[in-house]
mmCIF file of C-alpha atoms in Angstrom:
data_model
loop_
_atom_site.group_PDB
_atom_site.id
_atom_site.type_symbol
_atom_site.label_atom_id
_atom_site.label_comp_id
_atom_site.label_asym_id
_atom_site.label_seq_id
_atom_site.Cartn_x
_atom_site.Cartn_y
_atom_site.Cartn_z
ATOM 1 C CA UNK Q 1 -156.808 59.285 -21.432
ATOM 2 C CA UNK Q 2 -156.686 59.397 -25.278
ATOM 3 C CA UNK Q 3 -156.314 55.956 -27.693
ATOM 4 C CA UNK Q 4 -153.273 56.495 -30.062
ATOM 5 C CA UNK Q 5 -155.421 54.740 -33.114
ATOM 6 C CA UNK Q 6 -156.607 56.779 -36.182
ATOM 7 C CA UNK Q 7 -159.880 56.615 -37.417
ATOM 8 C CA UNK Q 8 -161.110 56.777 -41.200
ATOM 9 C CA UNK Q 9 -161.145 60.027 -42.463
ATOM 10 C CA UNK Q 10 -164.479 61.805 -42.021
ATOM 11 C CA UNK Q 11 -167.158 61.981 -44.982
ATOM 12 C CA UNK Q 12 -166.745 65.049 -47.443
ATOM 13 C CA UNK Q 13 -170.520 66.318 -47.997
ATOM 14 C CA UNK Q 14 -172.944 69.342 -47.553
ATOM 15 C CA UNK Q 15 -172.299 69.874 -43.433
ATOM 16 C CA UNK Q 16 -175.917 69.550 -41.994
ATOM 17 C CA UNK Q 17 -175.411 72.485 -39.658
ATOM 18 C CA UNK Q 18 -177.791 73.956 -37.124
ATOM 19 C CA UNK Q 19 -178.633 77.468 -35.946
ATOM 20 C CA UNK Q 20 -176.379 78.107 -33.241
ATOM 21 C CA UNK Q 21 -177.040 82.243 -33.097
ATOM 22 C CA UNK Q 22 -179.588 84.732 -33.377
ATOM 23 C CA UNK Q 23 -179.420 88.465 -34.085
ATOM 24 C CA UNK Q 24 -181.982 90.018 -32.405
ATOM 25 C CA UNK Q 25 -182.607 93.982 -33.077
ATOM 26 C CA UNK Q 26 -185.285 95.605 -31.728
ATOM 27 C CA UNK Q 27 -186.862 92.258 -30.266
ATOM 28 C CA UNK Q 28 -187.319 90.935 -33.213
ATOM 29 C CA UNK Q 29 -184.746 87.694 -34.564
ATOM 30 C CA UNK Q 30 -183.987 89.440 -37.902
ATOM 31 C CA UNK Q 31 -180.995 86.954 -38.574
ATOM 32 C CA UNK Q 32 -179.889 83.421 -38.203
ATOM 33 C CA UNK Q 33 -176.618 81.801 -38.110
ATOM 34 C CA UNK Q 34 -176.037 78.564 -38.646
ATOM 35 C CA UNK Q 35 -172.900 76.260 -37.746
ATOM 36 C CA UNK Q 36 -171.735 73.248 -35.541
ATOM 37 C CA UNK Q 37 -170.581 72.747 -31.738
ATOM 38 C CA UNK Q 38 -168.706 69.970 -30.084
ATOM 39 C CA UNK Q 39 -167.806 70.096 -26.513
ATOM 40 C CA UNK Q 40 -165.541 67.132 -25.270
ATOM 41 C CA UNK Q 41 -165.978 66.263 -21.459
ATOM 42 C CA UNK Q 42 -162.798 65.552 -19.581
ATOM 43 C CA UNK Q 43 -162.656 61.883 -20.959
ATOM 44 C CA UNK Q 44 -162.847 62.657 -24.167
ATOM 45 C CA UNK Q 45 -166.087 61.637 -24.195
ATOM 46 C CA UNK Q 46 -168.927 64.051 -27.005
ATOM 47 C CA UNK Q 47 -170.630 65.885 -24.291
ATOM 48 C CA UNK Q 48 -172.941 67.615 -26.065
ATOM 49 C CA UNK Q 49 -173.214 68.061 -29.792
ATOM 50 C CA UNK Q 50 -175.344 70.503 -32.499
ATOM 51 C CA UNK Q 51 -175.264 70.552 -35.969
ATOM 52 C CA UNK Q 52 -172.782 68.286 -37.384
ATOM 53 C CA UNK Q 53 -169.688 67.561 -35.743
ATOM 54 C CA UNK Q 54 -168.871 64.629 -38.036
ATOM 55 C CA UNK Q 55 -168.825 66.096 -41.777
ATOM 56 C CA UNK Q 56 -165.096 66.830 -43.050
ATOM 57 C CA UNK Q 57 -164.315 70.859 -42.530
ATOM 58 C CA UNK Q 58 -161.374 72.965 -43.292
ATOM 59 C CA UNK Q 59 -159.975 74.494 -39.611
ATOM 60 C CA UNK Q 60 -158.511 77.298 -41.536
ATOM 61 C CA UNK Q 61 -155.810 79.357 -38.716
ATOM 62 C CA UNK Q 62 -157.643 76.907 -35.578
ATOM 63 C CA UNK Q 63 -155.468 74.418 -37.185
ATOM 64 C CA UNK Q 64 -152.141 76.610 -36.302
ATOM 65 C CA UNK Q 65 -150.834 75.107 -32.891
ATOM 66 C CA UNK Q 66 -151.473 71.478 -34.462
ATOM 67 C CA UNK Q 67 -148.808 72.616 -36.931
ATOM 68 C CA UNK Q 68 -146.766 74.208 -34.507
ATOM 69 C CA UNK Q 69 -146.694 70.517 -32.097
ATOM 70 C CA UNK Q 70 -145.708 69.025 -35.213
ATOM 71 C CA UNK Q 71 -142.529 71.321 -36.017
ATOM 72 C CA UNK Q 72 -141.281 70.989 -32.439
ATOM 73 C CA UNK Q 73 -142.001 67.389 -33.175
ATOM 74 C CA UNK Q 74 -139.577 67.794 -35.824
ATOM 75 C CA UNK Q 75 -137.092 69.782 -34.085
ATOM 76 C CA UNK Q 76 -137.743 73.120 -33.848
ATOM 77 C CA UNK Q 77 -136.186 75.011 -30.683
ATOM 78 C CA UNK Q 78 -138.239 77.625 -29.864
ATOM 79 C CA UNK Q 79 -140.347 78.534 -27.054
ATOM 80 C CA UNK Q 80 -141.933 81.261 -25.441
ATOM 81 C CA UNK Q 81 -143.075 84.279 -27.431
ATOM 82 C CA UNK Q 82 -141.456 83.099 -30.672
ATOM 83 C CA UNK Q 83 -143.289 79.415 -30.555
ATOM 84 C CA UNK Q 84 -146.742 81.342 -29.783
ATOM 85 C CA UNK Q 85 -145.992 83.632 -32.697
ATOM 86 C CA UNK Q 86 -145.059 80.251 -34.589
ATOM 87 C CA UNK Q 87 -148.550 79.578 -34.134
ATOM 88 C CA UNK Q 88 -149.983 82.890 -34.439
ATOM 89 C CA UNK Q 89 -152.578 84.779 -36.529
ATOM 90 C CA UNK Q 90 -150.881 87.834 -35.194
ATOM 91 C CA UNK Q 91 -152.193 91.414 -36.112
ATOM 92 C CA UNK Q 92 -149.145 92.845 -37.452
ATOM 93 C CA UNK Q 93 -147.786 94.366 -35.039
ATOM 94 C CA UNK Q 94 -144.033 95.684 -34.624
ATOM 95 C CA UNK Q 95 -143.492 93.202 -31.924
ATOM 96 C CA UNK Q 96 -144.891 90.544 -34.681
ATOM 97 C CA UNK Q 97 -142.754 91.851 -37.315
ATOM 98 C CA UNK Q 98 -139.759 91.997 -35.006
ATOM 99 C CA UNK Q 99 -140.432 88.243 -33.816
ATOM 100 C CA UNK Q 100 -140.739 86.693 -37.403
ATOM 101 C CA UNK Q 101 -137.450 88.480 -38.240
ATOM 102 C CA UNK Q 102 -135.930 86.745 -35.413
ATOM 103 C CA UNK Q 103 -137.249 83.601 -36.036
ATOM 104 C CA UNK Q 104 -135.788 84.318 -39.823
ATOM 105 C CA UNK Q 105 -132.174 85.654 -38.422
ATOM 106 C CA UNK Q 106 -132.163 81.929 -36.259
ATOM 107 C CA UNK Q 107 -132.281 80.124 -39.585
ATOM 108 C CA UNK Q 108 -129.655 82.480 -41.614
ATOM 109 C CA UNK Q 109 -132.679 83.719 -43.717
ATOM 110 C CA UNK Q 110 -134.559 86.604 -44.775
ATOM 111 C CA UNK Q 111 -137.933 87.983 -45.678
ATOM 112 C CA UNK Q 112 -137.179 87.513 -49.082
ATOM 113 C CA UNK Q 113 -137.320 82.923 -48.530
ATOM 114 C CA UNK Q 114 -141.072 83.236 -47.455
ATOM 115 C CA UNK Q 115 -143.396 82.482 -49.664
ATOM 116 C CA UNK Q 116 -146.423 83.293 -47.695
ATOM 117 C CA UNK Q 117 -148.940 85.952 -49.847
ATOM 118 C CA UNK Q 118 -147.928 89.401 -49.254
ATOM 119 C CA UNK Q 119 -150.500 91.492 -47.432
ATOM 120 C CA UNK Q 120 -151.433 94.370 -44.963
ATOM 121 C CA UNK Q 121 -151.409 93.826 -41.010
ATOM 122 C CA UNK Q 122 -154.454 92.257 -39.855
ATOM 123 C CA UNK Q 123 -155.453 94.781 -37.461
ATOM 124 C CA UNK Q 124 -158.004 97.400 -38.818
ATOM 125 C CA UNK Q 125 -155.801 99.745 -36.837
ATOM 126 C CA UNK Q 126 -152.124 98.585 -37.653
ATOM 127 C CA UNK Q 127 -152.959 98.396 -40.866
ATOM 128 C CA UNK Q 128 -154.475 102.205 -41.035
ATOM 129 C CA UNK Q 129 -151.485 103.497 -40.078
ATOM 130 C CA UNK Q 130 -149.524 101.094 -42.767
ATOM 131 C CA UNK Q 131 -151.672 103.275 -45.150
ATOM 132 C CA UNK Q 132 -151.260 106.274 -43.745
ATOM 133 C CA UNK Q 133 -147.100 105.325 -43.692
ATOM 134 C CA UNK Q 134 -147.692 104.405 -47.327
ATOM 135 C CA UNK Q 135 -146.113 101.152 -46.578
ATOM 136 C CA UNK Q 136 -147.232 98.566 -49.111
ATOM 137 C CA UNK Q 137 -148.173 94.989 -48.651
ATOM 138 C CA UNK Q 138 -145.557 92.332 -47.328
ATOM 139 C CA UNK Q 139 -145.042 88.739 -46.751
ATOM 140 C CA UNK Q 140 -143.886 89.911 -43.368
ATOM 141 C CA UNK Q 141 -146.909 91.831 -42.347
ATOM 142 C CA UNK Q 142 -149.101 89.466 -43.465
ATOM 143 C CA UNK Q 143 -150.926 87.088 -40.312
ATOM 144 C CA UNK Q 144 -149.026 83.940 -41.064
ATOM 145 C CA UNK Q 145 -145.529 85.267 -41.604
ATOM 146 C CA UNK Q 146 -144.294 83.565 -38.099
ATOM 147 C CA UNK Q 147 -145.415 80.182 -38.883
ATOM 148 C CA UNK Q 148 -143.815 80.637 -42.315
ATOM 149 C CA UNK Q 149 -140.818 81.874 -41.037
ATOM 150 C CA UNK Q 150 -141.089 78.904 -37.985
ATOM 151 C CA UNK Q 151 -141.378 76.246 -41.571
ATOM 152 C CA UNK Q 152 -138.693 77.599 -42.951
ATOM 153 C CA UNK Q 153 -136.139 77.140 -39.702
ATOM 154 C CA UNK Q 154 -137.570 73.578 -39.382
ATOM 155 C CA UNK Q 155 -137.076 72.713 -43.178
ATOM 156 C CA UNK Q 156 -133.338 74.475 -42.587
ATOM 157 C CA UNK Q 157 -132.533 72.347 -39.237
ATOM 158 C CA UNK Q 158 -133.563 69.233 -40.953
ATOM 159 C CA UNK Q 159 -131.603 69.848 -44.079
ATOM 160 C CA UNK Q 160 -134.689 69.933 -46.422
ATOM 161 C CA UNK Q 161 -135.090 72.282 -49.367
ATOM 162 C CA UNK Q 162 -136.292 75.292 -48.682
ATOM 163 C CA UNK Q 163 -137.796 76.855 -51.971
ATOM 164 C CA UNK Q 164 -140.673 74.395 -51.838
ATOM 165 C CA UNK Q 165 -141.494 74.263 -48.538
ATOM 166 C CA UNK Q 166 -145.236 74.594 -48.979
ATOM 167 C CA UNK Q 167 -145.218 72.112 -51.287
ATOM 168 C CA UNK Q 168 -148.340 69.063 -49.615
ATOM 169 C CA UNK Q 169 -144.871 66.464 -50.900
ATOM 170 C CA UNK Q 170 -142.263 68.185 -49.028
ATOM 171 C CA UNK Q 171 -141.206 66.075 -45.783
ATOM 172 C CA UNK Q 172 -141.769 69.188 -43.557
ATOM 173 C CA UNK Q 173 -145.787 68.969 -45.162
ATOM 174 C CA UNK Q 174 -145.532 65.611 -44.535
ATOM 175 C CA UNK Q 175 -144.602 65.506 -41.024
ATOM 176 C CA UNK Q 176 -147.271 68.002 -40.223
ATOM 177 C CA UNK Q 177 -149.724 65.763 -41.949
ATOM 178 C CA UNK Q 178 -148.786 62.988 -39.979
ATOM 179 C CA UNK Q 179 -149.265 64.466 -36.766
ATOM 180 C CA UNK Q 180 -152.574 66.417 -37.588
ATOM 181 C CA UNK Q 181 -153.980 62.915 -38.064
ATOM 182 C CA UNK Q 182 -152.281 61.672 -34.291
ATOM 183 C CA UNK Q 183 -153.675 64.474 -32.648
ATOM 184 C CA UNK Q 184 -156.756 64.884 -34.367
ATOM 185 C CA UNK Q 185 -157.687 60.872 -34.731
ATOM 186 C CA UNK Q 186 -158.139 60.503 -38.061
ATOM 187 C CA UNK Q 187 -157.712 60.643 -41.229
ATOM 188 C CA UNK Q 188 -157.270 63.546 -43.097
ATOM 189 C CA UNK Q 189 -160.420 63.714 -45.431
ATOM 190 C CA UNK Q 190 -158.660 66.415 -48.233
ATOM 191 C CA UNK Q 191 -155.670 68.626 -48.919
ATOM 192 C CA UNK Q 192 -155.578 71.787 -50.468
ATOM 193 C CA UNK Q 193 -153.876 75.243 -49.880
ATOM 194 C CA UNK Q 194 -155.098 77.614 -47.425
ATOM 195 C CA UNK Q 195 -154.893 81.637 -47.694
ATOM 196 C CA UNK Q 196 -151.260 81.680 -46.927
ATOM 197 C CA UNK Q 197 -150.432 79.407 -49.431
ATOM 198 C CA UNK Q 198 -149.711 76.593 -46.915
ATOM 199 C CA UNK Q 199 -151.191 73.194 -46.862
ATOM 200 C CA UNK Q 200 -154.516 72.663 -45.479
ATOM 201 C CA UNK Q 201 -156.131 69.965 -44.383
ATOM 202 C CA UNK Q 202 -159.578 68.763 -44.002
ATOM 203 C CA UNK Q 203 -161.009 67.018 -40.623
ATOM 204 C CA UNK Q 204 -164.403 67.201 -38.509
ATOM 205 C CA UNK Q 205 -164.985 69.811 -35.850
ATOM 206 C CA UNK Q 206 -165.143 66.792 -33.837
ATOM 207 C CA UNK Q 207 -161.047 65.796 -34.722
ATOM 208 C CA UNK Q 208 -160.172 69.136 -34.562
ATOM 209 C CA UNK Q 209 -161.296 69.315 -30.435
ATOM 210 C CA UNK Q 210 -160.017 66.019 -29.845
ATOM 211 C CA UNK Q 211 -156.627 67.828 -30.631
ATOM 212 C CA UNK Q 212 -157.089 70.752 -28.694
ATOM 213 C CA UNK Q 213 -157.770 68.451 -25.590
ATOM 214 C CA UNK Q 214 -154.536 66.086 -26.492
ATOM 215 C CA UNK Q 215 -152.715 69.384 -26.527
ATOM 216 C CA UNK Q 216 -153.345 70.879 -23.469
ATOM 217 C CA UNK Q 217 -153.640 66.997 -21.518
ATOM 218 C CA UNK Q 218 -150.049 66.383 -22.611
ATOM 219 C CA UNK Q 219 -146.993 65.889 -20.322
ATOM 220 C CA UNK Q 220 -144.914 68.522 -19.257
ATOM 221 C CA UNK Q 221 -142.082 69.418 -21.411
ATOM 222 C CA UNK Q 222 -143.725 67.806 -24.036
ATOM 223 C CA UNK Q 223 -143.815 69.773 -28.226
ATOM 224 C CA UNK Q 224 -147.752 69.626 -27.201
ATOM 225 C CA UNK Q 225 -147.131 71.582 -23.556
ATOM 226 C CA UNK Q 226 -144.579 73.737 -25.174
ATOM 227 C CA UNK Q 227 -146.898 74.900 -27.707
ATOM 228 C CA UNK Q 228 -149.384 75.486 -25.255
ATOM 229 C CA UNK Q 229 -147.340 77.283 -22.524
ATOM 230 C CA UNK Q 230 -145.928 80.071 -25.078
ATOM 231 C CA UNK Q 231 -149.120 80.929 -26.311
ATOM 232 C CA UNK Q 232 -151.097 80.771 -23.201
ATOM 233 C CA UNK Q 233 -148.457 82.668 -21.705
ATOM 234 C CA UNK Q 234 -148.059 85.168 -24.227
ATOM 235 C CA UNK Q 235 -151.663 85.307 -25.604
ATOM 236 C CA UNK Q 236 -151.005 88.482 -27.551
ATOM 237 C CA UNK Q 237 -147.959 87.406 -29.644
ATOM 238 C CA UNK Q 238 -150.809 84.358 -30.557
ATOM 239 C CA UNK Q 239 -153.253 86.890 -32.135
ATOM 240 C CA UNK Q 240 -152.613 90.772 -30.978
ATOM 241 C CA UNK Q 241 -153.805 93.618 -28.508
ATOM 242 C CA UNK Q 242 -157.491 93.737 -27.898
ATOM 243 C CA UNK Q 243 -158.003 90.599 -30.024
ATOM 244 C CA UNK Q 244 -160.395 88.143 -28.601
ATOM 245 C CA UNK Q 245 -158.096 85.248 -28.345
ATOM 246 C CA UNK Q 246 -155.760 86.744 -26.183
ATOM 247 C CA UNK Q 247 -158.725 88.488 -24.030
ATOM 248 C CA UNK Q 248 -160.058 84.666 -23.661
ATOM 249 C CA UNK Q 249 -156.855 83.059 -22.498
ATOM 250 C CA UNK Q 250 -156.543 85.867 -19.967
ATOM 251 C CA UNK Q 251 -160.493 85.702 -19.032
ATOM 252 C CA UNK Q 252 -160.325 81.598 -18.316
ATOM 253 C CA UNK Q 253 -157.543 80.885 -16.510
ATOM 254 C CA UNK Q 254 -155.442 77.725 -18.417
ATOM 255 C CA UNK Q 255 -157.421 77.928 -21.610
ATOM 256 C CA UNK Q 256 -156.217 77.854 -24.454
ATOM 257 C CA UNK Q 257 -158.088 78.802 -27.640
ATOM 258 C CA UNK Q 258 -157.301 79.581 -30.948
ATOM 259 C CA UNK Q 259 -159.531 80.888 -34.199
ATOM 260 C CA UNK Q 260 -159.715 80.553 -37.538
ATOM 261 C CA UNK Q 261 -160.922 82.078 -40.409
ATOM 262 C CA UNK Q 262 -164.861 81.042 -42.015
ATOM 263 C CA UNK Q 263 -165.954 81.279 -38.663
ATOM 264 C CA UNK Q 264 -163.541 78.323 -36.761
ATOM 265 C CA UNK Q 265 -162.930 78.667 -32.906
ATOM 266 C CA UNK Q 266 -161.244 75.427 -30.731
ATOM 267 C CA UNK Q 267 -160.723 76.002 -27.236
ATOM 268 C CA UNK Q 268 -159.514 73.333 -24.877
ATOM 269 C CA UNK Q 269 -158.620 73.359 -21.018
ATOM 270 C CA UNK Q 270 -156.100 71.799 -19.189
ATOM 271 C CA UNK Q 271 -158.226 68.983 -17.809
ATOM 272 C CA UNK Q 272 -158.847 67.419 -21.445
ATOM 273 C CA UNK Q 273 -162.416 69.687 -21.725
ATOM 274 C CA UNK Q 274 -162.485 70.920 -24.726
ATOM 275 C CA UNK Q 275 -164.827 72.858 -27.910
ATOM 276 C CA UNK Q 276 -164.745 73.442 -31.122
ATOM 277 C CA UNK Q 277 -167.179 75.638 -33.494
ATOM 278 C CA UNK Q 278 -167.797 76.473 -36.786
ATOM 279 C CA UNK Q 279 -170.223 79.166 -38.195
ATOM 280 C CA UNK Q 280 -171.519 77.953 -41.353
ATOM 281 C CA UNK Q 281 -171.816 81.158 -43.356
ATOM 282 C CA UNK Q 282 -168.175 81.983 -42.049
ATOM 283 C CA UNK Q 283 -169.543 84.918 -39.821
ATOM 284 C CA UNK Q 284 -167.103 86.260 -37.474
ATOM 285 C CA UNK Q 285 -169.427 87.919 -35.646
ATOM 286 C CA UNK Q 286 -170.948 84.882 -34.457
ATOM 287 C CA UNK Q 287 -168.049 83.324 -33.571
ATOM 288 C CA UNK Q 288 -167.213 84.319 -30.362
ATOM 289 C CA UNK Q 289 -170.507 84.535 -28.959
ATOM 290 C CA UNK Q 290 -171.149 80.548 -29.767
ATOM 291 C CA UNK Q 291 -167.813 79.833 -28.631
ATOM 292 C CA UNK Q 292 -168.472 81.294 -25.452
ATOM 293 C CA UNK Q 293 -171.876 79.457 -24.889
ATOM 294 C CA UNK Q 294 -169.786 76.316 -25.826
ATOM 295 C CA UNK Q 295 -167.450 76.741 -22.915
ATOM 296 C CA UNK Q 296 -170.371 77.552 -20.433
ATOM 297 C CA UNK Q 297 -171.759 74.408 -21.733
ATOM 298 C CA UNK Q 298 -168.312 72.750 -21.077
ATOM 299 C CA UNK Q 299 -168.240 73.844 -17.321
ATOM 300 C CA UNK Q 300 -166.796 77.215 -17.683
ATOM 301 C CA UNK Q 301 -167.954 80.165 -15.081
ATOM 302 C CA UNK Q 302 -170.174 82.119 -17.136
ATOM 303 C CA UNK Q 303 -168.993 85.345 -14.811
ATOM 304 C CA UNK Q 304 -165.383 85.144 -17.055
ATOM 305 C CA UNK Q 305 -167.623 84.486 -19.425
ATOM 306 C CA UNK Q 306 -169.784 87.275 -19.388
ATOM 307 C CA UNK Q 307 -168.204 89.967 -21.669
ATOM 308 C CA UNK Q 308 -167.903 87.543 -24.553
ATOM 309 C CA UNK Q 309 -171.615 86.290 -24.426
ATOM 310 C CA UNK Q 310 -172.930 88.435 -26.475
ATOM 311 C CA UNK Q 311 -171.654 90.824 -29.158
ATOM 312 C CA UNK Q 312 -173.754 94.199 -29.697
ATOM 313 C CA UNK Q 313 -175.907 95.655 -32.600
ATOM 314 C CA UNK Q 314 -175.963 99.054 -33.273
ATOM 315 C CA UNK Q 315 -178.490 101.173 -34.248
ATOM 316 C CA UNK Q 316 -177.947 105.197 -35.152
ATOM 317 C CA UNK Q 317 -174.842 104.698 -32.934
ATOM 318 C CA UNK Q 318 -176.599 103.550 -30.051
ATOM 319 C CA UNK Q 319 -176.886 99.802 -29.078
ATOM 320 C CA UNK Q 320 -180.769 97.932 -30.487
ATOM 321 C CA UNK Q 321 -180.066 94.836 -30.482
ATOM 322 C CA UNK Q 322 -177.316 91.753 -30.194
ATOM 323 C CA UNK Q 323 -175.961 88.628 -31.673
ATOM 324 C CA UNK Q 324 -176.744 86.031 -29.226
ATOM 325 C CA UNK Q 325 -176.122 82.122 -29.092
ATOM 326 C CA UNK Q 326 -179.723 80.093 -30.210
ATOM 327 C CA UNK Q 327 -181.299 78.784 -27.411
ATOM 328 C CA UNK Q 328 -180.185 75.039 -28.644
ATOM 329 C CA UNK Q 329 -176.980 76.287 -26.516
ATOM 330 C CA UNK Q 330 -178.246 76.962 -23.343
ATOM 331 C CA UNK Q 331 -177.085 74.780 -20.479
ATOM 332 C CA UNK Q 332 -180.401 73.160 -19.290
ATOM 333 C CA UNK Q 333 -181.136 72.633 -23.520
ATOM 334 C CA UNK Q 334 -180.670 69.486 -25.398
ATOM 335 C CA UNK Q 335 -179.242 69.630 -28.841
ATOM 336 C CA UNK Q 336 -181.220 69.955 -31.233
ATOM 337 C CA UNK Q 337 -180.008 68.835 -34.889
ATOM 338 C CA UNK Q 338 -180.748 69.199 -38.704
ATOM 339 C CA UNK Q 339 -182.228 65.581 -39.862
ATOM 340 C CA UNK Q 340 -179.381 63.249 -40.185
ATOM 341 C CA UNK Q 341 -176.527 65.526 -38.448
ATOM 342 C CA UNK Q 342 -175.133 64.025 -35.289
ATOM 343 C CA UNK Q 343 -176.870 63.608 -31.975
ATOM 344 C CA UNK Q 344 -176.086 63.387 -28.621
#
């Protein structure tokens, strides 16, 4: 369904986003947020588009099960709950910690070869109790540790170095660059280093879909169909209990969706339908909401929608208000664009 050829990367410049949510206390719109949605029909085809879908962006985490297709690519053997975890911005749990160990005992390493940025669990919870344990910050605990520790075993297998394995020159880098641009369609319009301290590369929310949908289209058996087996079928070694990627792969059956941070959700279904958002101001808050109006948009049953469609606004404990998608996103709306952004 999908042309193999690569495009020219996109343009790097000032994104000419769009509101794509409103919170609304009291009645009254008292904030906006604005951002870009793509949502991909079946074909591959822009279905509908807001903001700018086009401009060169930084996927942050969304970016994770591109990486993970490319280390399978490359030879890396695992599957089920370790290969979600590989592509994982997991919370930091002891199952997380006890996976990444694994994945580390598989290559004859330890904690010690990551080189990841030591930090607390993600989860507000987990990472209470870290506290409370006065357990300090790790490379282990911190939300990347199982793709690290998923490099690392790839770099081993292959008989690269291992010391400068986040290095953008190092051949594992490389082959993950080289497949971010197959599956994505492009170019890659920068590099530079994300949180983690991993490479990270720069594409349009537009490229970034396209790969979700070439993901979840693949063949059986496939590194894309591996990848996104394990982490639809274990959603919570992906992200974590209660997060809202795991709750969305459970809510739409066959989805699979992944976040990032700055406000970066891709989603993508097994037909080739896919989305892709990204809140300008990097609001989380926003994110799920808009994502969720994106998959209505893309054919989704807004009843397993429902309890994402909207997240609530509290006033004196009690609930005022919400943060809502902009009406731009409504399924009987056009898009509506900032002068010179894209239109569909």
């Amino acid at each position: 369904m999908y042309g193999s050829s690569v495009a020219e990367a996109p343009e790097i410049r000032e994104p000419r986003h769009a509101p794509v949510a409103h919170l609304v206390r009291g009645g009254v719109v008292e904030g906006v947020h604005y951002g870009s949605v793509v949502v991909l029909g079946a074909d591959g085809a822009v279905e509908f588009g807001l903001g700018d879908i086009e401009a060169a962006f930084y996927p942050r985490s969304a970016l994770k099960p591109v990486q993970a297709v490319a280390m399978v690519r490359a030879g890396l053997p695992l599957d089920g709950e370790l290969l979600s975890l590989t592509a994982a911005s997991h919370s930091g749990e002891e199952r997380h910690l006890a996976g990444t160990r694994r994945i580390l005992e598989l290559a004859g390493l330890g904690e010690d070869d990551l080189r990841n940025v030591p930090d607390l669990p993600f989860d507000p919870v987990v990472r209470d109790a870290w506290v409370r344990e006065g357990r300090l910050a790790s490379r282990l605990a911190q939300n990347c540790s199982g793709k690290h520790a998923a490099m690392l075993y790839t770099a081993k297998l292959n008989g690269w170095s291992l010391d400068d394995y986040l290095d953008p020159r190092h051949p594992l880098q490389q082959a993950i660059a080289e497949i971010v641009e197959d599956l994505t369609g492009q170019r890659m319009a920068q590099v530079t280093v994300d949180g983690c301290g991993a490479p990270l590369f720069a594409v349009s929310l537009h490229g970034l879909a396209r790969a979700a949908a070439r993901i979840t289209t693949a063949a059986p058996g496939t590194p894309e169909a591996r990848v996104a087996d394990a982490m639809r079928e274990h959603a919570e070694m992906a992200s974590g209990s209660g997060r809202d990627v795991a709750s969305l792969m459970r809510a739409v059956p066959g989805l699979l969706t992944k976040d990032g941070f700055e406000g970066v959700q891709v989603a993508a279904l097994p037909d080739g339908r896919a989305v892709a958002v990204k809140i300008a101001d990097g609001a989380d808050r926003a994110r799920v909401p808009v994502a969720a109006a994106a998959l209505t948009r893309c054919g989704v049953d807004p009843v397993a929608l429902a309890q994402f469609a909207t997240a609530p606004l509290l006033g004196g404990g009690a609930v005022v208000g919400d943060i809502r998608p902009a009406p731009a996103l409504a399924p009987d709306a056009l898009a509506v664009t900032m002068p010179g952004a894209t239109q569909v």
